[in-house]
Tab-separated table of C-alpha atoms in Angstrom:
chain	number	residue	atom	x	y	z
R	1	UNK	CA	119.709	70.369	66.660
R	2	UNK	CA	116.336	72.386	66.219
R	3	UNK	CA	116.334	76.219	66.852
R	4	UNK	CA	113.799	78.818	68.167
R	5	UNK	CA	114.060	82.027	67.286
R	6	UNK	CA	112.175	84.945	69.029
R	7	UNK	CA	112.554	88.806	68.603
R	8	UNK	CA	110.744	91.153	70.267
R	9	UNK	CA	110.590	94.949	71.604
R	10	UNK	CA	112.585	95.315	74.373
R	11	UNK	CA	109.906	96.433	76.300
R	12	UNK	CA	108.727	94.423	80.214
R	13	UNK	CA	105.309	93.632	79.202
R	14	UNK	CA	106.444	91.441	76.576
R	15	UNK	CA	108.300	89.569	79.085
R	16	UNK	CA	105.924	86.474	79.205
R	17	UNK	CA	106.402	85.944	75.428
R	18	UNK	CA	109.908	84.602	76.414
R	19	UNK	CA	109.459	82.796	78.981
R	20	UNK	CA	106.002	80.900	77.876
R	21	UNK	CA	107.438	80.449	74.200
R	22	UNK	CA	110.043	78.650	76.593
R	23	UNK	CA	108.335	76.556	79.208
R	24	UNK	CA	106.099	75.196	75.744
R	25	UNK	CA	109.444	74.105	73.953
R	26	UNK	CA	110.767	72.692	76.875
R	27	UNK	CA	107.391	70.784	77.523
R	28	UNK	CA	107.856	69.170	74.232
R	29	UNK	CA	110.774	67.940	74.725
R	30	UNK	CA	110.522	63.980	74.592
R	31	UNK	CA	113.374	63.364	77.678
R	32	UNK	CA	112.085	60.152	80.069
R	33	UNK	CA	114.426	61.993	82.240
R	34	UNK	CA	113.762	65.735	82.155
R	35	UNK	CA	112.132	66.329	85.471
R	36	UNK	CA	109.786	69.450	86.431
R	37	UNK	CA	112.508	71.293	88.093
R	38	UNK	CA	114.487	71.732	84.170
R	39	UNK	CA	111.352	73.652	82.723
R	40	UNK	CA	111.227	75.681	86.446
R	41	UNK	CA	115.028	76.628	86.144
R	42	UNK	CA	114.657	77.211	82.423
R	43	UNK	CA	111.413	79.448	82.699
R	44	UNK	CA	113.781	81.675	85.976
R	45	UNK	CA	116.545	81.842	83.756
R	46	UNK	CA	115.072	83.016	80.439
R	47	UNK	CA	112.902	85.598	83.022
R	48	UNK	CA	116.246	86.980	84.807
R	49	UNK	CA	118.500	87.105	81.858
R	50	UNK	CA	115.257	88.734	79.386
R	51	UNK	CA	114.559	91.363	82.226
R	52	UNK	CA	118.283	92.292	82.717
R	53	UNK	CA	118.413	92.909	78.936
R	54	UNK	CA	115.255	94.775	79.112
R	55	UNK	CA	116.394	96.762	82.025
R	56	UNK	CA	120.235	97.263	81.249
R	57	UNK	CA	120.824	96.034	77.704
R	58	UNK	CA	119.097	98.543	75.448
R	59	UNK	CA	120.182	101.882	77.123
R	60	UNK	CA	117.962	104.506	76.156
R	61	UNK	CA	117.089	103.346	72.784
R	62	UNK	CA	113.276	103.205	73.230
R	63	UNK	CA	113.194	100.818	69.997
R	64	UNK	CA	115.705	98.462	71.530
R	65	UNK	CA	115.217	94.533	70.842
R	66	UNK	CA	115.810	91.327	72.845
R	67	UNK	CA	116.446	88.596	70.914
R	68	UNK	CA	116.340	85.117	72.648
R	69	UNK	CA	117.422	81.763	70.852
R	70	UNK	CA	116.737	78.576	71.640
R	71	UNK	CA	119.186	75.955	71.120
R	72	UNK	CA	117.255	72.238	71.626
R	73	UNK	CA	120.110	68.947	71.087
R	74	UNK	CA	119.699	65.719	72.023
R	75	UNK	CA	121.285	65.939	75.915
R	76	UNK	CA	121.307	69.636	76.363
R	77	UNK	CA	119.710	73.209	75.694
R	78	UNK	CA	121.429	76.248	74.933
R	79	UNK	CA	119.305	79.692	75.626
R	80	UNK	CA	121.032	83.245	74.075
R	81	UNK	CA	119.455	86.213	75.215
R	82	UNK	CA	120.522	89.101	72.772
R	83	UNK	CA	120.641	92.806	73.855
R	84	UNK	CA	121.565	95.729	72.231
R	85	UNK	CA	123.611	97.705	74.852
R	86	UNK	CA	127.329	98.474	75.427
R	87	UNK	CA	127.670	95.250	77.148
R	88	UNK	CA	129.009	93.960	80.512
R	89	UNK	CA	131.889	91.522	81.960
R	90	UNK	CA	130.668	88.229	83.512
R	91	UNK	CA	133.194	88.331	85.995
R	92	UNK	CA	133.114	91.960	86.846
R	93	UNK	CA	129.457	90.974	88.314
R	94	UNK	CA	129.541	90.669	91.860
R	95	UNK	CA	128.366	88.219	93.934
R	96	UNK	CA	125.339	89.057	95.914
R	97	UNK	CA	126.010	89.312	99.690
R	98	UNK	CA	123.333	87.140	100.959
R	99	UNK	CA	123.672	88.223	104.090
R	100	UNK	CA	122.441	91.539	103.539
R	101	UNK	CA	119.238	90.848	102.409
R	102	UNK	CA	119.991	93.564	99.041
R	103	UNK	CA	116.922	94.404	97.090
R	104	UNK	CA	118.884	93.725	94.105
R	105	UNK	CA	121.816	91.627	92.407
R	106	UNK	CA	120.419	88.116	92.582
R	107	UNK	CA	119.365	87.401	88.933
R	108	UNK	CA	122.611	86.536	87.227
R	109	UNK	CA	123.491	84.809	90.867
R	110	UNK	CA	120.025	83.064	90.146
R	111	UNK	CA	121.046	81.983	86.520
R	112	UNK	CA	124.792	81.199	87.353
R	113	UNK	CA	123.387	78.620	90.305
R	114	UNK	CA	120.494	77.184	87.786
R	115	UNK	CA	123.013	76.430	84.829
R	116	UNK	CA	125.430	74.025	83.595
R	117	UNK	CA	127.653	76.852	82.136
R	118	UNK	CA	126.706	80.900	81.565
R	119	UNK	CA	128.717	83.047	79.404
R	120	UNK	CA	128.210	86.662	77.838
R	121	UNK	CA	129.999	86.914	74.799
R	122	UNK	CA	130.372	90.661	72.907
R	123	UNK	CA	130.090	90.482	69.089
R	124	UNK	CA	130.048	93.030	66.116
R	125	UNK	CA	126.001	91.962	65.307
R	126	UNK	CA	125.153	92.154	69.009
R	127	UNK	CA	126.055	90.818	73.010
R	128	UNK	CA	124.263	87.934	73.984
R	129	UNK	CA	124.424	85.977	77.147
R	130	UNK	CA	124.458	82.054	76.678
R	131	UNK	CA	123.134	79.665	79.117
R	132	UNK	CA	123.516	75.840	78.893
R	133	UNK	CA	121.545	73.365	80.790
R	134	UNK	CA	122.125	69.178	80.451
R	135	UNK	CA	118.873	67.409	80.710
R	136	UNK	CA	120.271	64.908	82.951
R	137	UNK	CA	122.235	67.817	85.273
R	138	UNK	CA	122.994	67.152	88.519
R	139	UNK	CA	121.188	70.498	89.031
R	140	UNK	CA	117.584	68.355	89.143
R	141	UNK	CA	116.836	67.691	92.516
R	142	UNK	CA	113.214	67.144	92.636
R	143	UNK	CA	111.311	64.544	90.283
R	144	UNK	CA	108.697	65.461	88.295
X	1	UNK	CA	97.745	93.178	89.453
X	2	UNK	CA	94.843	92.103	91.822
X	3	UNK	CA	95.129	91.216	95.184
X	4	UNK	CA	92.769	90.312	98.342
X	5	UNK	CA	93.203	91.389	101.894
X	6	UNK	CA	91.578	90.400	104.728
X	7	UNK	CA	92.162	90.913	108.463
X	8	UNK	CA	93.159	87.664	111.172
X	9	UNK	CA	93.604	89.743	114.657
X	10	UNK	CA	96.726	92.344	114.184
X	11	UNK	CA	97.676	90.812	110.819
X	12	UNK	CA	96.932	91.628	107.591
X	13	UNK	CA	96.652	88.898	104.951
X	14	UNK	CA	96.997	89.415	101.555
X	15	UNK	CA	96.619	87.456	98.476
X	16	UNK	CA	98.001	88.305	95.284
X	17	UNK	CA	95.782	86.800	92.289
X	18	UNK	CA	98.534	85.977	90.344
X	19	UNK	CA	100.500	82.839	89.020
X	20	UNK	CA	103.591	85.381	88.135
X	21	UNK	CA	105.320	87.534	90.606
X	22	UNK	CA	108.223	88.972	87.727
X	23	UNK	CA	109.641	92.295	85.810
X	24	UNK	CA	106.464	92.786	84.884
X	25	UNK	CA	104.495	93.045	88.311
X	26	UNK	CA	106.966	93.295	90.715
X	27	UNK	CA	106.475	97.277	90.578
X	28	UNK	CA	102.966	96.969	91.033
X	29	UNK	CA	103.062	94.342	94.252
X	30	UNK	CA	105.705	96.551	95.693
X	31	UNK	CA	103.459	99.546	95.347
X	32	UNK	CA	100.111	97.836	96.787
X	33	UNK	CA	102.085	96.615	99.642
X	34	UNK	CA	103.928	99.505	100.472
X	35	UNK	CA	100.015	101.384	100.025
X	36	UNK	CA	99.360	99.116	103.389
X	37	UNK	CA	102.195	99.953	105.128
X	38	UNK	CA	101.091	103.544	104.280
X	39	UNK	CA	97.564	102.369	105.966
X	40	UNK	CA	99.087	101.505	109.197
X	41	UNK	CA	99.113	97.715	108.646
X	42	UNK	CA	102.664	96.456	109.794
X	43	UNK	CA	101.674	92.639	110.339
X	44	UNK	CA	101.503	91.163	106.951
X	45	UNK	CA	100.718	87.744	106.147
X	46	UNK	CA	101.114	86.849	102.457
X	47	UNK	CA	99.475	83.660	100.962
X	48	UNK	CA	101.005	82.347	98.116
X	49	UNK	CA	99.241	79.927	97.386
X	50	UNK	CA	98.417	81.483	94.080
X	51	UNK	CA	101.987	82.388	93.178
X	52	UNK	CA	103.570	79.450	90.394
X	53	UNK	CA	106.833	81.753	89.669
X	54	UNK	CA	108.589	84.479	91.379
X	55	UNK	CA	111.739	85.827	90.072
X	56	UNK	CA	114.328	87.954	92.050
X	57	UNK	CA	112.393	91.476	90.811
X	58	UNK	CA	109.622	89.736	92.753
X	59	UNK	CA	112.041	89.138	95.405
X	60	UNK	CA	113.195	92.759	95.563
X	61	UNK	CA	110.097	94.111	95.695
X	62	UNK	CA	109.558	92.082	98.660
X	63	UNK	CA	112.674	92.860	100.678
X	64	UNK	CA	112.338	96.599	99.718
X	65	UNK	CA	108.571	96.494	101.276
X	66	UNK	CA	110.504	94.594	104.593
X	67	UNK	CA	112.711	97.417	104.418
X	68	UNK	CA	109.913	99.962	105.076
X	69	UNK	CA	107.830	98.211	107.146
X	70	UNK	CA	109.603	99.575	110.425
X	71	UNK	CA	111.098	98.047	113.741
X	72	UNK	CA	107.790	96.690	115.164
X	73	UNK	CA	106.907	95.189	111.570
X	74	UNK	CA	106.611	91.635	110.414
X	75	UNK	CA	105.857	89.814	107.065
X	76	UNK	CA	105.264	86.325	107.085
X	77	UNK	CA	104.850	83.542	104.473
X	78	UNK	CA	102.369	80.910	103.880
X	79	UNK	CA	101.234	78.276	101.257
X	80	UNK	CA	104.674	78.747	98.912
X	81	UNK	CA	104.756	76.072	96.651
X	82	UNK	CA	107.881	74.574	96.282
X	83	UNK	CA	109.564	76.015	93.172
X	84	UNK	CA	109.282	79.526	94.783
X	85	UNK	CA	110.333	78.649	98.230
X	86	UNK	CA	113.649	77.227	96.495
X	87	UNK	CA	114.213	80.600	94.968
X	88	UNK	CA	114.112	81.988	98.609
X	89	UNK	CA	116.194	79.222	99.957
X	90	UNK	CA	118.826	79.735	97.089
X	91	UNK	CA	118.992	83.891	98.082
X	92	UNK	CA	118.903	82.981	102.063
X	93	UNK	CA	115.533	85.100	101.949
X	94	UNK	CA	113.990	82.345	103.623
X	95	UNK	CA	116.097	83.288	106.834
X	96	UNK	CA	114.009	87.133	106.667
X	97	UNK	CA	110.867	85.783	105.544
X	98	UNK	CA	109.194	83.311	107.802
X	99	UNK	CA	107.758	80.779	105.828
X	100	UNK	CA	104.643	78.920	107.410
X	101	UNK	CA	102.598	75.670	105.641
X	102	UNK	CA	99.443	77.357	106.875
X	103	UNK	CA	97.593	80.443	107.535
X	104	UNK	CA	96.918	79.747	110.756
X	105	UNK	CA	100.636	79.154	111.677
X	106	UNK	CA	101.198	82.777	110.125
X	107	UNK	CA	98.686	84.308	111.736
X	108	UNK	CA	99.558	82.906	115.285
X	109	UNK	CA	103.271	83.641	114.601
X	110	UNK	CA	102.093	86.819	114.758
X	111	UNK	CA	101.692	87.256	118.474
């Protein structure tokens, strides 16, 4: 297993860091079978689940962190995106009603649809919320 | 954030000049757009053809500027590259935004 580590003020404008440190690990991963729609999903998620920390994960605290890991094994990545806030229960998160066209509510939707498995787990040094994708997941569609 | 307008008949079409729509423009694109509505333009046609990513603050930012655009308004799609029309077609957005291949089928949509 090889790990990425980035830290960074939780702040929108360094939003890109995460997701292009991201989309340039996942490009180097050497997977005949990782297709274009892994680094796509990958890129969304990391976007969604850094923004929602950003946004709701480091209350008023205007030196607030986001901490995102990178998890790279052999069949299967595993992103955690660290926050500093009181935290939130997964399934106390409502399901968008698509119907209603809302302005808001889709990202964790958006991660929970582009992921293997999504958890957010509460701990003494910090919440994080963990995000596992397969390389060969029936979640790619479209070939590369 | 940067984007182009130009007129086709009643519609509007505008171009945003960016690969990203995320968190970190998504307040901007609303604003320009919603600057238009503000003009009197109510027929928008958006190329983006530009447009890699969009992420659902991107897709807010849309729906809130559908949300403003009144009764008689319209804002159609064209040139979305795959990856971003999924995002829509995951969210059922696609079913509020018309999504065309071309300007031209935009623009005549229009009428």
């Amino acid at each position: 297993m090889e790990e990425f580590y980035l830290y960074f003020p939780a702040k929108i404008r360094y939003l890109h860091l995460a997701t292009s440190l991201c989309r340039e690990l996942c490009a180097k991963v050497p997977r005949k079978r990782k297709v274009k729609d892994f680094v796509e999903d990958i890129e969304l998620c990391i976007s969604e689940a850094c923004t929602n920390a950003i946004k709701y994960g480091s209350g008023r605290d205007s030196g607030a962190a986001i901490s995102v890991r990178f998890h790279l094994y052999p069949d299967h990545v595993i992103i955690r995106v660290g926050d500093q806030g009181e935290g939130f229960d997964l399934n106390n998160i409502p399901v968008p009603d698509l119907e209603k066209h809302t302005e808001r509510g889709y990202g964790l939707y958006i991660i929970r649809a582009k992921m293997d498995a999504v958890r957010y787990v509460r701990a003494r040094d910090g919440n994080y919320l963990e995000m596992t994708r397969y390389f060969d997941s029936p979640l790619n569609k479209r070939s590369s | 954030m940067e984007i182009t307008r130009k007129r086709a008949g009643r519609a509007c079409v505008v171009t945003p000049q960016v690969k990203k729509i995320d968190a970190n423009v998504a307040v901007e694109f609303r604003k320009q757009l919603m600057e238009l509505i503000a003009d009197g333009e109510n027929r928008l046609v958006l190329n983006l053809g530009e447009v890699d990513f969009i992420d659902s603050s991107g897709l807010g930012a849309l729906v809130a500027v559908l949300k403003n655009i009144g009764p008689e308004g319209r804002i159609k799609l064209f040139a979305v590259k795959d990856g971003v029309r999924s995002i829509f077609e995951l969210t059922r957005l696609d079913r509020v935004f018309d999504i065309h291949i071309s300007e031209k089928g935009a623009v005549e949509s229009m009428k």
